[in-house]
PDB file of C-alpha atoms in Angstrom:
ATOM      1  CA  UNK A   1      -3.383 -38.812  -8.225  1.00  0.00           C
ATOM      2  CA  UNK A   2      -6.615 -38.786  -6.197  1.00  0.00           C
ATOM      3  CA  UNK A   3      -4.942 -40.466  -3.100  1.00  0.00           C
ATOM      4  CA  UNK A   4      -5.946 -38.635  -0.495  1.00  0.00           C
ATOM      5  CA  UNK A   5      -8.177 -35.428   0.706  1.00  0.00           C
ATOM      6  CA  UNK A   6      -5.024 -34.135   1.422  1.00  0.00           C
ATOM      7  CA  UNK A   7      -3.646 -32.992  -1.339  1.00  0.00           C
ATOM      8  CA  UNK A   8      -4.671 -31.452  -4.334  1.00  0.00           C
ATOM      9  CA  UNK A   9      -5.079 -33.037  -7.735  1.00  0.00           C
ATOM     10  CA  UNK A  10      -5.372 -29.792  -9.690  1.00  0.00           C
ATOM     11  CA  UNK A  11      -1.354 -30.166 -10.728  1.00  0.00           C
ATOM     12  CA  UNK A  12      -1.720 -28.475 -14.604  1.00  0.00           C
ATOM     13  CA  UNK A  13      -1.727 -24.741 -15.335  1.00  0.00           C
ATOM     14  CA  UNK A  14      -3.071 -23.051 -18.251  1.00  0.00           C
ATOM     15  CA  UNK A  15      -0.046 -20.768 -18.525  1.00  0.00           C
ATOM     16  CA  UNK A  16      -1.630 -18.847 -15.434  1.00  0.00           C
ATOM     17  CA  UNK A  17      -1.089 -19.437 -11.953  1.00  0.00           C
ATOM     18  CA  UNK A  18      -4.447 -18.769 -10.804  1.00  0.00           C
ATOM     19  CA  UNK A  19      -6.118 -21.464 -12.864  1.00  0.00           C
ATOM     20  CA  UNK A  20      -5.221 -25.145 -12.117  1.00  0.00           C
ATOM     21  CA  UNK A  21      -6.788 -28.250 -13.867  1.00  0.00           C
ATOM     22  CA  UNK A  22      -6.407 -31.811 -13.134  1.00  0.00           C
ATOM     23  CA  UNK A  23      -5.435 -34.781 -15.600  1.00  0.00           C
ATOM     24  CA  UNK A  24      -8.055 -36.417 -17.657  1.00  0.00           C
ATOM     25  CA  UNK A  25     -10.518 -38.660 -15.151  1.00  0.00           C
ATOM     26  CA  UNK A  26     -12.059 -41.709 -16.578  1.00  0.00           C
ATOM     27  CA  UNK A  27     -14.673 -42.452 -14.103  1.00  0.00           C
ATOM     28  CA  UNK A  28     -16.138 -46.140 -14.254  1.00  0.00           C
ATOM     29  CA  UNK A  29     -17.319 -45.642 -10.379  1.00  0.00           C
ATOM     30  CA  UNK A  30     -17.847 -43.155  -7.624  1.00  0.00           C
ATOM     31  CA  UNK A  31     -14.377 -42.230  -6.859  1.00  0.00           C
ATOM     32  CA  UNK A  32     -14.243 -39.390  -3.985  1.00  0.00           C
ATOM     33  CA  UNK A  33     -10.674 -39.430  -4.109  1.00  0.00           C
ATOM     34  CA  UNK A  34     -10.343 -36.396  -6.465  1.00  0.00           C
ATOM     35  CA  UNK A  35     -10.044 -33.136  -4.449  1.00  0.00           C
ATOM     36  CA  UNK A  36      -8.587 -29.093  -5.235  1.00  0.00           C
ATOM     37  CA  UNK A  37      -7.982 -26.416  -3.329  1.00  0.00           C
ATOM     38  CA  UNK A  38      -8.692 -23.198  -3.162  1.00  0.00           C
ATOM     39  CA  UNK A  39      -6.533 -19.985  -1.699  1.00  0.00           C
ATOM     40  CA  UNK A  40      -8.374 -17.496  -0.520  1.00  0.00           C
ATOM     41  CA  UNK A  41      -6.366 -13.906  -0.758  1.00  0.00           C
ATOM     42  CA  UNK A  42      -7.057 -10.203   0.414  1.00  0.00           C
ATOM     43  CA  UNK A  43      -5.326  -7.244  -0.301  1.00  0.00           C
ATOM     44  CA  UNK A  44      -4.251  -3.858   0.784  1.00  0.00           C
ATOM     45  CA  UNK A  45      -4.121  -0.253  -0.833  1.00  0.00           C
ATOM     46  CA  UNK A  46      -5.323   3.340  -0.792  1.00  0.00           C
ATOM     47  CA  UNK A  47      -5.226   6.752  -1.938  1.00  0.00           C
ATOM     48  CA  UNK A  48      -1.790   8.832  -1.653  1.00  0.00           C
ATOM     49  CA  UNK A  49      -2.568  12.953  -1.787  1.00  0.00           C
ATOM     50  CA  UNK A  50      -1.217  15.959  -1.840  1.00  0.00           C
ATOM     51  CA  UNK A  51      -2.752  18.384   0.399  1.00  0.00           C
ATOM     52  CA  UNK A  52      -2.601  21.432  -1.440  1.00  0.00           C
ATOM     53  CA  UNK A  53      -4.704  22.689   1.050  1.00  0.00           C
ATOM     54  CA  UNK A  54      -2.747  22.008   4.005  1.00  0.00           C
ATOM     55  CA  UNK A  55      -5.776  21.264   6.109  1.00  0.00           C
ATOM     56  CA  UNK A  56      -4.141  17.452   7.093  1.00  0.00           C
ATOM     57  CA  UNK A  57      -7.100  15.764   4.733  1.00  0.00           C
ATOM     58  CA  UNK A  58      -8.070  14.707   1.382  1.00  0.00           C
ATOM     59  CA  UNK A  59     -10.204  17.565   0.795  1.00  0.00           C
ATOM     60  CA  UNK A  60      -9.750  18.117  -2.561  1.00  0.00           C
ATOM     61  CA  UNK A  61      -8.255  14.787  -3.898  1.00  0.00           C
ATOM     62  CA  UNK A  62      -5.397  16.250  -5.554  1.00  0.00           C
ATOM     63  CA  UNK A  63      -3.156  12.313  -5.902  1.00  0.00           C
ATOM     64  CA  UNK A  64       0.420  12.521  -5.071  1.00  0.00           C
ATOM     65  CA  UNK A  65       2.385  10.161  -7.676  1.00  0.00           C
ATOM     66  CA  UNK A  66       5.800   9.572  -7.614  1.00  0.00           C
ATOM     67  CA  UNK A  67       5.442   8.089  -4.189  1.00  0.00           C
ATOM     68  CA  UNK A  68       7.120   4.701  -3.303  1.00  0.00           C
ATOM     69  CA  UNK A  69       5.216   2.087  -1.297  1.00  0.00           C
ATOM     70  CA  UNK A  70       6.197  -0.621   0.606  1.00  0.00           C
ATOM     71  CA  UNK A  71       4.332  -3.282   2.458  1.00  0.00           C
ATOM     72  CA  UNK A  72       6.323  -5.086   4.852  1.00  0.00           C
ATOM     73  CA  UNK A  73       5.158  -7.856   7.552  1.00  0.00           C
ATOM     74  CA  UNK A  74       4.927  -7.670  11.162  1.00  0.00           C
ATOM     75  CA  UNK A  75       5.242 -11.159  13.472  1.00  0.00           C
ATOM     76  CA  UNK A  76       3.518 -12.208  16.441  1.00  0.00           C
ATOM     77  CA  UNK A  77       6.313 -10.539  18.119  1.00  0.00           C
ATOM     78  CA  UNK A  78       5.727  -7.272  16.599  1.00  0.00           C
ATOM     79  CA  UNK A  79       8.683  -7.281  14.707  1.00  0.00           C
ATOM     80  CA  UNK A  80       8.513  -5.997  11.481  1.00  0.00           C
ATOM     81  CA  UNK A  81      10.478  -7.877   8.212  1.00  0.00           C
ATOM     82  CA  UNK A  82      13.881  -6.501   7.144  1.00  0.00           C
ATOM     83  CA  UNK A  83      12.919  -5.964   3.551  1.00  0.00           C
ATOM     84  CA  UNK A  84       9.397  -5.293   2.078  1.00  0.00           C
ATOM     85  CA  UNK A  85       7.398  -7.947   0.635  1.00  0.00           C
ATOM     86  CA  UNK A  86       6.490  -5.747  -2.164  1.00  0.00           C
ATOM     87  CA  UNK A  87       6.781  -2.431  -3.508  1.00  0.00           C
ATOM     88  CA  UNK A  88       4.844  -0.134  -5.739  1.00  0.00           C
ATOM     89  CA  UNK A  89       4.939   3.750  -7.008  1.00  0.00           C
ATOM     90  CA  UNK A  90       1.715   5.917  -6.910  1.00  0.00           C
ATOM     91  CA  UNK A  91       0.738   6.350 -10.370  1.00  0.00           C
ATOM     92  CA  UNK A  92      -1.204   9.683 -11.821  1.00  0.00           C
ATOM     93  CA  UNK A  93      -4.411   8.278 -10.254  1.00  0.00           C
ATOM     94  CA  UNK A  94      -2.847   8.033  -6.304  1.00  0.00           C
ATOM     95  CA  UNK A  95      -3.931   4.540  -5.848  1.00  0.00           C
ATOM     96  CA  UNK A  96      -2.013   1.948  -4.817  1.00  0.00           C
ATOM     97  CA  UNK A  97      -2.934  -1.174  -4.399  1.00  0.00           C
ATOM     98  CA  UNK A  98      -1.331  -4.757  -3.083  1.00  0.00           C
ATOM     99  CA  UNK A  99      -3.074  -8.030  -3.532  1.00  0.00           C
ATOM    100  CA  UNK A 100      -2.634 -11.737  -3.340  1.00  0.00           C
ATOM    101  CA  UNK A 101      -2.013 -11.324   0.457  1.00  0.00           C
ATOM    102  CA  UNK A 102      -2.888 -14.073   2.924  1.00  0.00           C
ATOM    103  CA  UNK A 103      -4.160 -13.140   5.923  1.00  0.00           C
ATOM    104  CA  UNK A 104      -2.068 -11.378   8.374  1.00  0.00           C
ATOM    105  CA  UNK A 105      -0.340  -8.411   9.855  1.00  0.00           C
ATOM    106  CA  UNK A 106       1.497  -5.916   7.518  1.00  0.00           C
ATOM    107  CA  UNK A 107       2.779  -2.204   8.179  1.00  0.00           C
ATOM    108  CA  UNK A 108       2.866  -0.121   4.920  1.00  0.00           C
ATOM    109  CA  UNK A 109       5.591   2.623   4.318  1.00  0.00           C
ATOM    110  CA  UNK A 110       5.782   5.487   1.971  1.00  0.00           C
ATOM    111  CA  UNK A 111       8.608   7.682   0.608  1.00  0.00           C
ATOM    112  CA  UNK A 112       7.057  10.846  -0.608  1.00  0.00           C
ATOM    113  CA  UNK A 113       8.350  12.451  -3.883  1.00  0.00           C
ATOM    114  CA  UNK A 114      11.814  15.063  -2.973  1.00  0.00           C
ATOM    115  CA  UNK A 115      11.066  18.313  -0.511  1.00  0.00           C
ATOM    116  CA  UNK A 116       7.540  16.613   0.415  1.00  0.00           C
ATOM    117  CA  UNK A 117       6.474  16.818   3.754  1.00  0.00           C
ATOM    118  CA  UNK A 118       3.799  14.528   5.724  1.00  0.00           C
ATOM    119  CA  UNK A 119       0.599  15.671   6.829  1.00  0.00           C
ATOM    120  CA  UNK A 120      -0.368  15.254  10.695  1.00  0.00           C
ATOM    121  CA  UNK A 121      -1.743  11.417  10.393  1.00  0.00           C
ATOM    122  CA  UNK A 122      -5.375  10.980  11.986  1.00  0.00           C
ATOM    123  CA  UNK A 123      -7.129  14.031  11.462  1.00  0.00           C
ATOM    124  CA  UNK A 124     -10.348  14.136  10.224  1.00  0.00           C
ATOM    125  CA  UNK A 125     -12.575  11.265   9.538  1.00  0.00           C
ATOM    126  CA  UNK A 126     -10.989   7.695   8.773  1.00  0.00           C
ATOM    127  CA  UNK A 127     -12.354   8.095   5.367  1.00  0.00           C
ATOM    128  CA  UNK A 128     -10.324  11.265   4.497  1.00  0.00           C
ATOM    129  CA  UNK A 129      -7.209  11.220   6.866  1.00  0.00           C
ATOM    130  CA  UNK A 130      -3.771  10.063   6.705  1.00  0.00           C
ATOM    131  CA  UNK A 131      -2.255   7.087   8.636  1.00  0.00           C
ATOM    132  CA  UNK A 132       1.358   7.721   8.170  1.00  0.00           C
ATOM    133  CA  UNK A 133       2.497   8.513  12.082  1.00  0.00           C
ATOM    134  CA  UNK A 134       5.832   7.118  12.127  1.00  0.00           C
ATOM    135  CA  UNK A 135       8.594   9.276  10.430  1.00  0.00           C
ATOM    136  CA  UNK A 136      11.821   7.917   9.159  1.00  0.00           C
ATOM    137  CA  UNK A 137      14.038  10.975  10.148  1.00  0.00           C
ATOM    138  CA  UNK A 138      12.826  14.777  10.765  1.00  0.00           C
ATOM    139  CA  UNK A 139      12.459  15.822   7.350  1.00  0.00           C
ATOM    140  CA  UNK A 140       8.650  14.072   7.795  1.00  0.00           C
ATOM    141  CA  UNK A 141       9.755  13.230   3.823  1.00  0.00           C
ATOM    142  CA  UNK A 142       8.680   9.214   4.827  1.00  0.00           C
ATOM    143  CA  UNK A 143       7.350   6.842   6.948  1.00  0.00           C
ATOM    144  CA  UNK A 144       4.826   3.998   8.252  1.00  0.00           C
ATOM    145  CA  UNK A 145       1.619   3.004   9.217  1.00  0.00           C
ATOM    146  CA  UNK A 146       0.849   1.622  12.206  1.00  0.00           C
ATOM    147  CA  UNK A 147       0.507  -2.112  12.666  1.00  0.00           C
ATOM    148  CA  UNK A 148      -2.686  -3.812  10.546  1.00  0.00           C
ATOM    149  CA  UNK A 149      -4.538  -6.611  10.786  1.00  0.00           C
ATOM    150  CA  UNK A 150      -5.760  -8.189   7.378  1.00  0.00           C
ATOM    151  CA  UNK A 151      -8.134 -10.703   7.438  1.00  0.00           C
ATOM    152  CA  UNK A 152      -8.824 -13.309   5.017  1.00  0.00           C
ATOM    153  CA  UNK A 153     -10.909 -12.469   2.070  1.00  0.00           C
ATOM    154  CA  UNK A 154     -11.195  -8.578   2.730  1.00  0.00           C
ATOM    155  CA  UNK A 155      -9.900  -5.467   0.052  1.00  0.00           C
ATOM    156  CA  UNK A 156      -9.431  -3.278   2.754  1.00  0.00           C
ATOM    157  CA  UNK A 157      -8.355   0.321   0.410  1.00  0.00           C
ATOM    158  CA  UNK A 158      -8.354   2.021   3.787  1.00  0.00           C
ATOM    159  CA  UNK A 159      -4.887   3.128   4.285  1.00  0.00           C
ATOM    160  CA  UNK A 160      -3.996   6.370   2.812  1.00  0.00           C
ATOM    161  CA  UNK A 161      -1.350   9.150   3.167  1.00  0.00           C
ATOM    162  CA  UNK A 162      -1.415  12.659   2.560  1.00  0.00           C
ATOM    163  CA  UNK A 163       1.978  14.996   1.996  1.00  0.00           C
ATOM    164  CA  UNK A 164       2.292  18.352   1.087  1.00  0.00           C
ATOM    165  CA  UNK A 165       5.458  20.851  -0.379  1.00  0.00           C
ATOM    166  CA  UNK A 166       5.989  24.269   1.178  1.00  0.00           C
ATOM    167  CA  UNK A 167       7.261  26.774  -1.682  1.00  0.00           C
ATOM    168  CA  UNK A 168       9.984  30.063  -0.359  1.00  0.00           C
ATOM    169  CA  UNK A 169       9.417  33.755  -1.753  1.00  0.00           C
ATOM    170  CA  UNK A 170      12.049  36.091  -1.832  1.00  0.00           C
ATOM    171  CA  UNK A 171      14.880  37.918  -3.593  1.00  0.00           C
ATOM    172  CA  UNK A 172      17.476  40.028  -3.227  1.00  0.00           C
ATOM    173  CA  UNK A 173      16.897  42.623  -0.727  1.00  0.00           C
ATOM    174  CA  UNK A 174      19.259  46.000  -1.040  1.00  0.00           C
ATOM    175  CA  UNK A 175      19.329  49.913  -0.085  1.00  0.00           C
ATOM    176  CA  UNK A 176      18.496  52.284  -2.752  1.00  0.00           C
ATOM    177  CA  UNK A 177      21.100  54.812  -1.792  1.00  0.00           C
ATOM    178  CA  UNK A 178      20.119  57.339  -4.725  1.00  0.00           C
ATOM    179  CA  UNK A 179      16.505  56.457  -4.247  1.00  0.00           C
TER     180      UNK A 179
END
């Protein structure tokens, strides 16, 4: 205990892992040995829509829940981890969110709810497009963002995606012979 700069001394929790606390410290001197640290985090999320509209935007902010969202990382290599890191499902609001990320690069993928279909990613402003522009298959039903860079200490609630559902009309279609 209060060996070195080093290390920290904060060892104790309070049941919670984001509040540490050190042993008792009788002081009878100056004693800079005592040190903590601190981890900075950031985080990623958004706003998941349907476009109802089919204009390709969040026009009229209709959310889209029942989508699945994972974050995955990418390496310095560019290649992207086999399994996400975490994983969330759009609640009634559309918002995701994932926090308690360290700084670094992460692609985000989304699985829209059955016989969606994704929006054309980039149109419009940044503020009201989607960023989903790499499909899974040809259904357009999922896919990912492109490659992003997350600094330390930002909430960047930036990355959004937009889906829509096409609906059929029709019946049964005969000659009236006796008309």
């Amino acid at each position: 205990a209060g060996s070195s700069g080093a290390d920290s001394d904060a060892k104790y929790s309070n049941g919670s892992s984001s509040v540490m606390y050190t042993a008792v410290i009788k002081l009878y001197a100056d004693d800079m040995t005592w040190d903590a640290g601190v981890t900075v985090y950031s985080a990623l999320g958004g706003f998941v829509f349907d476009d109802q509209d089919y204009d390709n935007t969040q026009s009229i902010y209709i959310p889209l829940p029942g989508t699945i969202v994972d974050l995955y990382t990418v390496g310095d290599d560019g290649a992207m981890s086999d399994e996400p890191i975490a994983s969330t499902v759009v609640g009634e609001d559309g918002r995701y969110l994932f926090d308690r990320l360290e700084a670094g690069r992460y692609r985000i993928h989304f699985q829209y709810p059955e016989n969606y279909i994704s929006v054309e990613a980039g149109v419009g402003d940044a503020l009201h497009d989607s960023e989903v522009a790499y499909f899974d298959d040809d259904t357009l039903n999922g896919g990912y963002t492109d490659i992003i860079e997350l600094p330390a200490d930002t909430a960047d609630l930036t990355h959004d995606a937009g889906a829509y559902l096409l609906s059929a009309i029709g019946d049964y279609v005969w000659v009236d012979a006796d008309r």
